[in-house]
Amino acid sequence: MVQLKQFYQNEVIPALSQEFGFKNRMRVPKVSKVVLNMGLGEAVADKKILENATNDLELISGQKVVITKARKSIAGFKIREGWPIGCKVTLRGERMYEFLERLVGIAIPRIRDFRGLSPKSFDGRGNFAMGVTEQIIFPEIDYDKIDKLRGLDITITTTAQNDKEGRALLTAMRFPFRAMSTVIDQTRSKQEAPVQEVTTEKEASEEDSVEAPEVDSTESAVQEVPAEKEASEEDSVEAPEVDSTESEEEEAPVAEKATEAIPAEAAEVESIDSLKQEASAEKNKEES
């Protein structure tokens, strides 16, 4: 008997019966089948691709594969109805448990940058689906003998009634799921990121409104009028108006002084001329 199947019967069934309160062992969910599928759209141009893919899938599953054909013609993908476009295999019973044991114990730990299976990959009825990007994670595949890296889809069908029972079943069978807390935190962070941006924008707008409040135009006009009045009052204080009559009275004595100064200078000139004439007359008398 496969170790995983024995582990399910001895450990998983009692644990799930106690967790969900199942009174009948047949009510406990179990894995009914596993489907492996490879999509090969490029096989339309080259038939060797389909042959190599079927060989890889047979090595992985240990069972004869089935060629899947197109159900209808699609011009965009250049395929016609009935053309081979992939291969699949369905595992049940002992081979199913053998594959799950190799998947959990060997293949999944060899996935690069593996951080755990997503607990959200259930379909709502307890069935789980996962994708593998490289077939070389399985020990049956020799890297030197493959022509190309190919991925495949793995679908695990269970008898669970809902996702909670299906997740509990696969977790009990040692499937490495990511913790729900981390998944919830990631979803919350994605949801809260835009909310935080909106709040920061609101806070910034509020700060701007506080720093630079809006001023009513009427208030500014009212406030500017007293300022103009004050400026005019200052100008009136600094430069008082002078009466024109006073300025004329002050200028009149200055003109009188100027007229008085002119006759005095003329009298001096006349006295000098008279002295010169007297001196010349005395000289003439002496000569005579």
PDB file of C-alpha atoms in Angstrom:
ATOM      1  CA  MET A   1       0.000   0.000   0.000  1.00  0.00           C
ATOM      2  CA  VAL A   2       1.185   3.489  -0.827  1.00  0.00           C
ATOM      3  CA  GLN A   3       2.412   5.416   2.204  1.00  0.00           C
ATOM      4  CA  LEU A   4       0.221   8.434   1.467  1.00  0.00           C
ATOM      5  CA  LYS A   5      -2.908   6.292   1.204  1.00  0.00           C
ATOM      6  CA  GLN A   6      -2.078   4.566   4.469  1.00  0.00           C
ATOM      7  CA  PHE A   7      -1.411   7.926   6.073  1.00  0.00           C
ATOM      8  CA  TYR A   8      -4.801   9.149   4.875  1.00  0.00           C
ATOM      9  CA  GLN A   9      -6.643   6.199   6.377  1.00  0.00           C
ATOM     10  CA  ASN A  10      -4.802   6.209   9.697  1.00  0.00           C
ATOM     11  CA  GLU A  11      -4.233   9.910  10.331  1.00  0.00           C
ATOM     12  CA  VAL A  12      -6.285  12.147   8.053  1.00  0.00           C
ATOM     13  CA  ILE A  13      -9.702  10.516   8.465  1.00  0.00           C
ATOM     14  CA  PRO A  14      -9.699  10.680  12.309  1.00  0.00           C
ATOM     15  CA  ALA A  15      -8.379  14.254  12.276  1.00  0.00           C
ATOM     16  CA  LEU A  16     -11.023  15.518   9.831  1.00  0.00           C
ATOM     17  CA  SER A  17     -13.795  13.598  11.613  1.00  0.00           C
ATOM     18  CA  GLN A  18     -12.882  15.349  14.850  1.00  0.00           C
ATOM     19  CA  GLU A  19     -12.503  18.773  13.204  1.00  0.00           C
ATOM     20  CA  PHE A  20     -15.804  18.777  11.300  1.00  0.00           C
ATOM     21  CA  GLY A  21     -17.771  16.398  13.533  1.00  0.00           C
ATOM     22  CA  PHE A  22     -18.319  13.655  10.957  1.00  0.00           C
ATOM     23  CA  LYS A  23     -19.934  10.583  12.509  1.00  0.00           C
ATOM     24  CA  ASN A  24     -19.515   8.401   9.446  1.00  0.00           C
ATOM     25  CA  ARG A  25     -16.088   7.677   7.926  1.00  0.00           C
ATOM     26  CA  MET A  26     -17.604   7.743   4.439  1.00  0.00           C
ATOM     27  CA  ARG A  27     -18.583  11.367   5.003  1.00  0.00           C
ATOM     28  CA  VAL A  28     -14.926  12.417   5.309  1.00  0.00           C
ATOM     29  CA  PRO A  29     -13.706  14.091   2.079  1.00  0.00           C
ATOM     30  CA  LYS A  30     -11.100  12.315  -0.028  1.00  0.00           C
ATOM     31  CA  VAL A  31      -9.248  12.754  -3.306  1.00  0.00           C
ATOM     32  CA  SER A  32     -11.207  11.102  -6.120  1.00  0.00           C
ATOM     33  CA  LYS A  33      -8.951  11.790  -9.135  1.00  0.00           C
ATOM     34  CA  VAL A  34      -6.027  13.845 -10.439  1.00  0.00           C
ATOM     35  CA  VAL A  35      -5.960  15.213 -14.003  1.00  0.00           C
ATOM     36  CA  LEU A  36      -2.716  16.263 -15.714  1.00  0.00           C
ATOM     37  CA  ASN A  37      -3.075  18.400 -18.831  1.00  0.00           C
ATOM     38  CA  MET A  38      -0.653  19.929 -21.341  1.00  0.00           C
ATOM     39  CA  GLY A  39      -1.769  22.514 -23.895  1.00  0.00           C
ATOM     40  CA  LEU A  40       0.276  22.399 -27.107  1.00  0.00           C
ATOM     41  CA  GLY A  41      -0.895  25.032 -29.533  1.00  0.00           C
ATOM     42  CA  GLU A  42       2.458  24.982 -31.331  1.00  0.00           C
ATOM     43  CA  ALA A  43       1.963  21.276 -32.143  1.00  0.00           C
ATOM     44  CA  VAL A  44      -0.131  22.324 -35.153  1.00  0.00           C
ATOM     45  CA  ALA A  45       3.025  23.321 -37.035  1.00  0.00           C
ATOM     46  CA  ASP A  46       5.290  20.539 -35.754  1.00  0.00           C
ATOM     47  CA  LYS A  47       4.085  17.042 -34.851  1.00  0.00           C
ATOM     48  CA  LYS A  48       7.311  16.198 -33.030  1.00  0.00           C
ATOM     49  CA  ILE A  49       6.340  18.650 -30.307  1.00  0.00           C
ATOM     50  CA  LEU A  50       3.226  16.602 -29.566  1.00  0.00           C
ATOM     51  CA  GLU A  51       5.219  13.368 -29.468  1.00  0.00           C
ATOM     52  CA  ASN A  52       7.813  14.771 -27.063  1.00  0.00           C
ATOM     53  CA  ALA A  53       5.106  16.210 -24.807  1.00  0.00           C
ATOM     54  CA  THR A  54       3.195  12.921 -24.640  1.00  0.00           C
ATOM     55  CA  ASN A  55       6.409  11.082 -23.763  1.00  0.00           C
ATOM     56  CA  ASP A  56       7.133  13.525 -20.930  1.00  0.00           C
ATOM     57  CA  LEU A  57       3.607  13.245 -19.556  1.00  0.00           C
ATOM     58  CA  GLU A  58       3.711   9.435 -19.698  1.00  0.00           C
ATOM     59  CA  LEU A  59       6.949   9.433 -17.717  1.00  0.00           C
ATOM     60  CA  ILE A  60       5.472  11.760 -15.109  1.00  0.00           C
ATOM     61  CA  SER A  61       2.181   9.900 -14.679  1.00  0.00           C
ATOM     62  CA  GLY A  62       3.220   6.325 -15.459  1.00  0.00           C
ATOM     63  CA  GLN A  63       0.111   5.913 -17.569  1.00  0.00           C
ATOM     64  CA  LYS A  64      -0.906   6.144 -21.232  1.00  0.00           C
ATOM     65  CA  VAL A  65      -1.978   9.660 -22.181  1.00  0.00           C
ATOM     66  CA  VAL A  66      -4.908  10.822 -24.291  1.00  0.00           C
ATOM     67  CA  ILE A  67      -4.525  13.274 -27.179  1.00  0.00           C
ATOM     68  CA  THR A  68      -6.908  16.218 -26.902  1.00  0.00           C
ATOM     69  CA  LYS A  69      -8.334  17.673 -30.117  1.00  0.00           C
ATOM     70  CA  ALA A  70      -9.848  21.015 -31.006  1.00  0.00           C
ATOM     71  CA  ARG A  71     -13.632  21.104 -30.642  1.00  0.00           C
ATOM     72  CA  LYS A  72     -14.066  23.914 -33.150  1.00  0.00           C
ATOM     73  CA  SER A  73     -12.107  25.875 -35.708  1.00  0.00           C
ATOM     74  CA  ILE A  74     -10.503  29.165 -34.621  1.00  0.00           C
ATOM     75  CA  ALA A  75      -8.967  31.260 -37.375  1.00  0.00           C
ATOM     76  CA  GLY A  76      -7.085  33.495 -34.940  1.00  0.00           C
ATOM     77  CA  PHE A  77      -5.091  30.525 -33.598  1.00  0.00           C
ATOM     78  CA  LYS A  78      -4.866  28.886 -37.033  1.00  0.00           C
ATOM     79  CA  ILE A  79      -6.462  25.631 -35.879  1.00  0.00           C
ATOM     80  CA  ARG A  80      -9.276  23.557 -37.290  1.00  0.00           C
ATOM     81  CA  GLU A  81     -11.791  21.266 -35.688  1.00  0.00           C
ATOM     82  CA  GLY A  82     -10.296  17.865 -34.874  1.00  0.00           C
ATOM     83  CA  TRP A  83      -6.649  18.925 -34.902  1.00  0.00           C
ATOM     84  CA  PRO A  84      -4.508  17.653 -31.964  1.00  0.00           C
ATOM     85  CA  ILE A  85      -3.674  20.550 -29.631  1.00  0.00           C
ATOM     86  CA  GLY A  86      -2.674  18.846 -26.367  1.00  0.00           C
ATOM     87  CA  CYS A  87      -2.635  15.769 -24.179  1.00  0.00           C
ATOM     88  CA  LYS A  88      -3.974  14.765 -20.783  1.00  0.00           C
ATOM     89  CA  VAL A  89      -4.077  11.861 -18.363  1.00  0.00           C
ATOM     90  CA  THR A  90      -6.430  11.013 -15.491  1.00  0.00           C
ATOM     91  CA  LEU A  91      -5.072   9.215 -12.411  1.00  0.00           C
ATOM     92  CA  ARG A  92      -7.117   7.256  -9.896  1.00  0.00           C
ATOM     93  CA  GLY A  93      -6.483   4.707  -7.164  1.00  0.00           C
ATOM     94  CA  GLU A  94      -2.928   3.622  -6.376  1.00  0.00           C
ATOM     95  CA  ARG A  95      -1.295   5.616  -9.181  1.00  0.00           C
ATOM     96  CA  MET A  96      -3.071   8.727  -7.990  1.00  0.00           C
ATOM     97  CA  TYR A  97      -1.659   8.387  -4.463  1.00  0.00           C
ATOM     98  CA  GLU A  98       1.780   7.585  -5.874  1.00  0.00           C
ATOM     99  CA  PHE A  99       1.721  10.733  -7.974  1.00  0.00           C
ATOM    100  CA  LEU A 100       0.524  12.899  -5.067  1.00  0.00           C
ATOM    101  CA  GLU A 101       3.262  11.478  -2.868  1.00  0.00           C
ATOM    102  CA  ARG A 102       5.943  12.361  -5.440  1.00  0.00           C
ATOM    103  CA  LEU A 103       4.333  15.743  -6.058  1.00  0.00           C
ATOM    104  CA  VAL A 104       4.325  16.767  -2.396  1.00  0.00           C
ATOM    105  CA  GLY A 105       7.592  15.145  -1.349  1.00  0.00           C
ATOM    106  CA  ILE A 106       9.854  15.721  -4.369  1.00  0.00           C
ATOM    107  CA  ALA A 107       8.414  17.886  -7.159  1.00  0.00           C
ATOM    108  CA  ILE A 108       7.011  20.883  -5.265  1.00  0.00           C
ATOM    109  CA  PRO A 109      10.182  21.467  -3.180  1.00  0.00           C
ATOM    110  CA  ARG A 110      12.164  21.666  -6.448  1.00  0.00           C
ATOM    111  CA  ILE A 111      10.127  24.614  -7.757  1.00  0.00           C
ATOM    112  CA  ARG A 112      12.288  27.710  -8.032  1.00  0.00           C
ATOM    113  CA  ASP A 113      11.374  30.584  -5.704  1.00  0.00           C
ATOM    114  CA  PHE A 114       8.591  28.529  -4.179  1.00  0.00           C
ATOM    115  CA  ARG A 115       6.665  30.366  -1.449  1.00  0.00           C
ATOM    116  CA  GLY A 116       3.797  27.983  -0.879  1.00  0.00           C
ATOM    117  CA  LEU A 117       0.634  27.008  -2.714  1.00  0.00           C
ATOM    118  CA  SER A 118      -2.110  29.586  -2.922  1.00  0.00           C
ATOM    119  CA  PRO A 119      -5.088  28.720  -0.670  1.00  0.00           C
ATOM    120  CA  LYS A 120      -7.309  30.679  -3.068  1.00  0.00           C
ATOM    121  CA  SER A 121      -6.897  28.188  -5.931  1.00  0.00           C
ATOM    122  CA  PHE A 122     -10.068  26.275  -5.020  1.00  0.00           C
ATOM    123  CA  ASP A 123     -13.128  26.392  -7.250  1.00  0.00           C
ATOM    124  CA  GLY A 124     -15.750  26.712  -4.494  1.00  0.00           C
ATOM    125  CA  ARG A 125     -16.559  22.990  -4.322  1.00  0.00           C
ATOM    126  CA  GLY A 126     -13.371  21.694  -2.756  1.00  0.00           C
ATOM    127  CA  ASN A 127     -11.416  21.072  -5.984  1.00  0.00           C
ATOM    128  CA  PHE A 128      -7.862  22.411  -6.225  1.00  0.00           C
ATOM    129  CA  ALA A 129      -5.902  23.421  -9.341  1.00  0.00           C
ATOM    130  CA  MET A 130      -2.264  24.417  -9.695  1.00  0.00           C
ATOM    131  CA  GLY A 131       0.110  25.124 -12.543  1.00  0.00           C
ATOM    132  CA  VAL A 132       3.682  23.942 -13.085  1.00  0.00           C
ATOM    133  CA  THR A 133       5.896  26.004 -15.383  1.00  0.00           C
ATOM    134  CA  GLU A 134       8.650  23.399 -15.879  1.00  0.00           C
ATOM    135  CA  GLN A 135       8.287  19.632 -16.206  1.00  0.00           C
ATOM    136  CA  ILE A 136      11.855  19.068 -15.001  1.00  0.00           C
ATOM    137  CA  ILE A 137      10.764  19.371 -11.357  1.00  0.00           C
ATOM    138  CA  PHE A 138       9.618  15.751 -11.578  1.00  0.00           C
ATOM    139  CA  PRO A 139      12.454  13.245 -11.030  1.00  0.00           C
ATOM    140  CA  GLU A 140      11.341  11.080 -13.971  1.00  0.00           C
ATOM    141  CA  ILE A 141      12.307  13.787 -16.503  1.00  0.00           C
ATOM    142  CA  ASP A 142      15.934  13.921 -17.637  1.00  0.00           C
ATOM    143  CA  TYR A 143      16.977  17.462 -18.455  1.00  0.00           C
ATOM    144  CA  ASP A 144      19.389  16.323 -21.180  1.00  0.00           C
ATOM    145  CA  LYS A 145      16.689  14.411 -23.066  1.00  0.00           C
ATOM    146  CA  ILE A 146      13.990  17.062 -23.345  1.00  0.00           C
ATOM    147  CA  ASP A 147      13.653  19.382 -26.327  1.00  0.00           C
ATOM    148  CA  LYS A 148      11.911  22.236 -24.527  1.00  0.00           C
ATOM    149  CA  LEU A 149      10.693  23.325 -21.109  1.00  0.00           C
ATOM    150  CA  ARG A 150       6.933  22.861 -20.875  1.00  0.00           C
ATOM    151  CA  GLY A 151       4.372  23.463 -18.201  1.00  0.00           C
ATOM    152  CA  LEU A 152       1.332  21.474 -17.207  1.00  0.00           C
ATOM    153  CA  ASP A 153      -1.885  21.913 -15.261  1.00  0.00           C
ATOM    154  CA  ILE A 154      -2.671  19.718 -12.264  1.00  0.00           C
ATOM    155  CA  THR A 155      -6.280  19.456 -11.101  1.00  0.00           C
ATOM    156  CA  ILE A 156      -7.082  17.591  -7.876  1.00  0.00           C
ATOM    157  CA  THR A 157     -10.739  16.619  -7.580  1.00  0.00           C
ATOM    158  CA  THR A 158     -12.083  15.846  -4.093  1.00  0.00           C
ATOM    159  CA  THR A 159     -15.400  14.827  -2.559  1.00  0.00           C
ATOM    160  CA  ALA A 160     -15.427  17.870  -0.265  1.00  0.00           C
ATOM    161  CA  GLN A 161     -18.601  19.951  -0.122  1.00  0.00           C
ATOM    162  CA  ASN A 162     -16.829  23.310   0.079  1.00  0.00           C
ATOM    163  CA  ASP A 163     -13.418  24.928  -0.046  1.00  0.00           C
ATOM    164  CA  LYS A 164     -12.934  24.756   3.713  1.00  0.00           C
ATOM    165  CA  GLU A 165     -13.206  20.966   3.739  1.00  0.00           C
ATOM    166  CA  GLY A 166     -11.046  20.638   0.624  1.00  0.00           C
ATOM    167  CA  ARG A 167      -8.343  22.898   2.076  1.00  0.00           C
ATOM    168  CA  ALA A 168      -8.382  20.980   5.355  1.00  0.00           C
ATOM    169  CA  LEU A 169      -8.050  17.683   3.448  1.00  0.00           C
ATOM    170  CA  LEU A 170      -5.039  18.744   1.379  1.00  0.00           C
ATOM    171  CA  THR A 171      -3.414  20.479   4.343  1.00  0.00           C
ATOM    172  CA  ALA A 172      -3.741  17.265   6.349  1.00  0.00           C
ATOM    173  CA  MET A 173      -2.124  15.436   3.413  1.00  0.00           C
ATOM    174  CA  ARG A 174       0.887  17.777   3.815  1.00  0.00           C
ATOM    175  CA  PHE A 175       0.326  20.106   0.886  1.00  0.00           C
ATOM    176  CA  PRO A 176       2.454  23.220   1.573  1.00  0.00           C
ATOM    177  CA  PHE A 177      -0.118  26.015   1.482  1.00  0.00           C
ATOM    178  CA  ARG A 178       0.742  29.596   2.293  1.00  0.00           C
ATOM    179  CA  ALA A 179      -0.567  30.803   5.620  1.00  0.00           C
ATOM    180  CA  MET A 180      -3.961  32.461   5.324  1.00  0.00           C
ATOM    181  CA  SER A 181      -2.744  35.347   7.467  1.00  0.00           C
ATOM    182  CA  THR A 182      -0.103  36.291   4.882  1.00  0.00           C
ATOM    183  CA  VAL A 183      -2.621  36.082   2.058  1.00  0.00           C
ATOM    184  CA  ILE A 184      -5.082  38.239   3.990  1.00  0.00           C
ATOM    185  CA  ASP A 185      -2.346  40.768   4.743  1.00  0.00           C
ATOM    186  CA  GLN A 186      -1.408  40.966   1.055  1.00  0.00           C
ATOM    187  CA  THR A 187      -5.013  41.542  -0.006  1.00  0.00           C
ATOM    188  CA  ARG A 188      -5.496  44.146   2.717  1.00  0.00           C
ATOM    189  CA  SER A 189      -2.323  45.973   1.710  1.00  0.00           C
ATOM    190  CA  LYS A 190      -3.510  46.086  -1.911  1.00  0.00           C
ATOM    191  CA  GLN A 191      -6.899  47.410  -0.811  1.00  0.00           C
ATOM    192  CA  GLU A 192      -5.508  49.929   1.693  1.00  0.00           C
ATOM    193  CA  ALA A 193      -2.830  51.353  -0.632  1.00  0.00           C
ATOM    194  CA  PRO A 194      -5.211  53.540  -2.684  1.00  0.00           C
ATOM    195  CA  VAL A 195      -7.110  54.527   0.473  1.00  0.00           C
ATOM    196  CA  GLN A 196      -3.915  55.806   2.077  1.00  0.00           C
ATOM    197  CA  GLU A 197      -3.078  57.810  -1.044  1.00  0.00           C
ATOM    198  CA  VAL A 198      -6.518  59.403  -0.984  1.00  0.00           C
ATOM    199  CA  THR A 199      -6.185  60.284   2.719  1.00  0.00           C
ATOM    200  CA  THR A 200      -2.769  61.834   2.166  1.00  0.00           C
ATOM    201  CA  GLU A 201      -4.147  63.937  -0.670  1.00  0.00           C
ATOM    202  CA  LYS A 202      -7.003  65.068   1.555  1.00  0.00           C
ATOM    203  CA  GLU A 203      -4.587  65.935   4.378  1.00  0.00           C
ATOM    204  CA  ALA A 204      -2.390  67.896   1.968  1.00  0.00           C
ATOM    205  CA  SER A 205      -5.373  69.852   0.689  1.00  0.00           C
ATOM    206  CA  GLU A 206      -6.475  70.563   4.276  1.00  0.00           C
ATOM    207  CA  GLU A 207      -2.985  71.792   5.188  1.00  0.00           C
ATOM    208  CA  ASP A 208      -2.935  74.063   2.150  1.00  0.00           C
ATOM    209  CA  SER A 209      -6.310  75.459   3.100  1.00  0.00           C
ATOM    210  CA  VAL A 210      -5.083  76.132   6.656  1.00  0.00           C
ATOM    211  CA  GLU A 211      -1.823  77.749   5.545  1.00  0.00           C
ATOM    212  CA  ALA A 212      -3.394  79.912   2.848  1.00  0.00           C
ATOM    213  CA  PRO A 213      -7.015  80.684   3.762  1.00  0.00           C
ATOM    214  CA  GLU A 214      -9.216  82.194   1.130  1.00  0.00           C
ATOM    215  CA  VAL A 215      -9.895  85.930   1.533  1.00  0.00           C
ATOM    216  CA  ASP A 216     -13.139  87.490   0.416  1.00  0.00           C
ATOM    217  CA  SER A 217     -12.723  90.167  -2.257  1.00  0.00           C
ATOM    218  CA  THR A 218     -15.088  92.531  -0.411  1.00  0.00           C
ATOM    219  CA  GLU A 219     -13.055  92.256   2.794  1.00  0.00           C
ATOM    220  CA  SER A 220      -9.802  92.924   0.918  1.00  0.00           C
ATOM    221  CA  ALA A 221     -11.334  95.997  -0.717  1.00  0.00           C
ATOM    222  CA  VAL A 222     -12.509  97.281   2.655  1.00  0.00           C
ATOM    223  CA  GLN A 223      -9.081  96.687   4.133  1.00  0.00           C
ATOM    224  CA  GLU A 224      -7.296  98.460   1.255  1.00  0.00           C
ATOM    225  CA  VAL A 225      -9.315 101.687   1.583  1.00  0.00           C
ATOM    226  CA  PRO A 226      -7.953 102.647   5.056  1.00  0.00           C
ATOM    227  CA  ALA A 227      -4.441 101.989   3.789  1.00  0.00           C
ATOM    228  CA  GLU A 228      -4.890 104.521   1.000  1.00  0.00           C
ATOM    229  CA  LYS A 229      -6.325 107.040   3.475  1.00  0.00           C
ATOM    230  CA  GLU A 230      -3.330 106.608   5.777  1.00  0.00           C
ATOM    231  CA  ALA A 231      -0.929 107.153   2.862  1.00  0.00           C
ATOM    232  CA  SER A 232      -2.708 110.373   1.858  1.00  0.00           C
ATOM    233  CA  GLU A 233      -2.658 111.615   5.476  1.00  0.00           C
ATOM    234  CA  GLU A 234       1.091 110.959   5.710  1.00  0.00           C
ATOM    235  CA  ASP A 235       1.687 112.887   2.491  1.00  0.00           C
ATOM    236  CA  SER A 236      -0.334 115.798   3.823  1.00  0.00           C
ATOM    237  CA  VAL A 237       1.688 115.850   7.045  1.00  0.00           C
ATOM    238  CA  GLU A 238       5.068 115.609   5.309  1.00  0.00           C
ATOM    239  CA  ALA A 239       4.350 118.248   2.640  1.00  0.00           C
ATOM    240  CA  PRO A 240       1.847 120.870   3.907  1.00  0.00           C
ATOM    241  CA  GLU A 241       0.344 123.240   1.383  1.00  0.00           C
ATOM    242  CA  VAL A 242       1.868 126.801   1.258  1.00  0.00           C
ATOM    243  CA  ASP A 243      -0.342 129.853   0.752  1.00  0.00           C
ATOM    244  CA  SER A 244       0.458 131.777  -2.460  1.00  0.00           C
ATOM    245  CA  THR A 245      -0.007 135.195  -0.784  1.00  0.00           C
ATOM    246  CA  GLU A 246       2.602 134.422   1.868  1.00  0.00           C
ATOM    247  CA  SER A 247       5.124 133.348  -0.782  1.00  0.00           C
ATOM    248  CA  GLU A 248       4.577 136.597  -2.743  1.00  0.00           C
ATOM    249  CA  GLU A 249       5.055 138.692   0.422  1.00  0.00           C
ATOM    250  CA  GLU A 250       8.315 136.874   1.172  1.00  0.00           C
ATOM    251  CA  GLU A 251       9.615 137.400  -2.385  1.00  0.00           C
ATOM    252  CA  ALA A 252       8.793 141.171  -2.370  1.00  0.00           C
ATOM    253  CA  PRO A 253      11.501 142.274   0.150  1.00  0.00           C
ATOM    254  CA  VAL A 254      14.075 140.338  -1.819  1.00  0.00           C
ATOM    255  CA  ALA A 255      13.239 142.326  -4.965  1.00  0.00           C
ATOM    256  CA  GLU A 256      13.396 145.629  -3.022  1.00  0.00           C
ATOM    257  CA  LYS A 257      16.834 144.743  -1.690  1.00  0.00           C
ATOM    258  CA  ALA A 258      18.021 144.023  -5.240  1.00  0.00           C
ATOM    259  CA  THR A 259      16.767 147.431  -6.491  1.00  0.00           C
ATOM    260  CA  GLU A 260      18.426 149.199  -3.533  1.00  0.00           C
ATOM    261  CA  ALA A 261      21.757 147.504  -4.294  1.00  0.00           C
ATOM    262  CA  ILE A 262      21.817 148.741  -7.947  1.00  0.00           C
ATOM    263  CA  PRO A 263      21.853 152.619  -7.174  1.00  0.00           C
ATOM    264  CA  ALA A 264      24.588 152.142  -4.573  1.00  0.00           C
ATOM    265  CA  GLU A 265      26.874 150.508  -7.128  1.00  0.00           C
ATOM    266  CA  ALA A 266      26.157 153.287  -9.671  1.00  0.00           C
ATOM    267  CA  ALA A 267      27.069 155.984  -7.121  1.00  0.00           C
ATOM    268  CA  GLU A 268      30.397 154.318  -6.420  1.00  0.00           C
ATOM    269  CA  VAL A 269      31.208 154.242 -10.153  1.00  0.00           C
ATOM    270  CA  GLU A 270      30.388 157.983 -10.502  1.00  0.00           C
ATOM    271  CA  SER A 271      32.625 158.905  -7.541  1.00  0.00           C
ATOM    272  CA  ILE A 272      35.502 156.967  -9.080  1.00  0.00           C
ATOM    273  CA  ASP A 273      35.055 158.793 -12.415  1.00  0.00           C
ATOM    274  CA  SER A 274      35.006 162.199 -10.700  1.00  0.00           C
ATOM    275  CA  LEU A 275      38.221 161.439  -8.865  1.00  0.00           C
ATOM    276  CA  LYS A 276      39.883 160.463 -12.123  1.00  0.00           C
ATOM    277  CA  GLN A 277      38.781 163.716 -13.755  1.00  0.00           C
ATOM    278  CA  GLU A 278      40.131 165.807 -10.856  1.00  0.00           C
ATOM    279  CA  ALA A 279      43.473 164.016 -11.005  1.00  0.00           C
ATOM    280  CA  SER A 280      43.790 164.633 -14.748  1.00  0.00           C
ATOM    281  CA  ALA A 281      42.920 168.323 -14.280  1.00  0.00           C
ATOM    282  CA  GLU A 282      45.636 168.800 -11.650  1.00  0.00           C
ATOM    283  CA  LYS A 283      48.194 167.214 -13.985  1.00  0.00           C
ATOM    284  CA  ASN A 284      47.265 169.609 -16.765  1.00  0.00           C
ATOM    285  CA  LYS A 285      47.686 172.612 -14.444  1.00  0.00           C
ATOM    286  CA  GLU A 286      51.124 171.494 -13.375  1.00  0.00           C
ATOM    287  CA  GLU A 287      52.272 171.044 -16.966  1.00  0.00           C
ATOM    288  CA  SER A 288      51.055 174.457 -17.943  1.00  0.00           C
TER     289      SER A 288
END
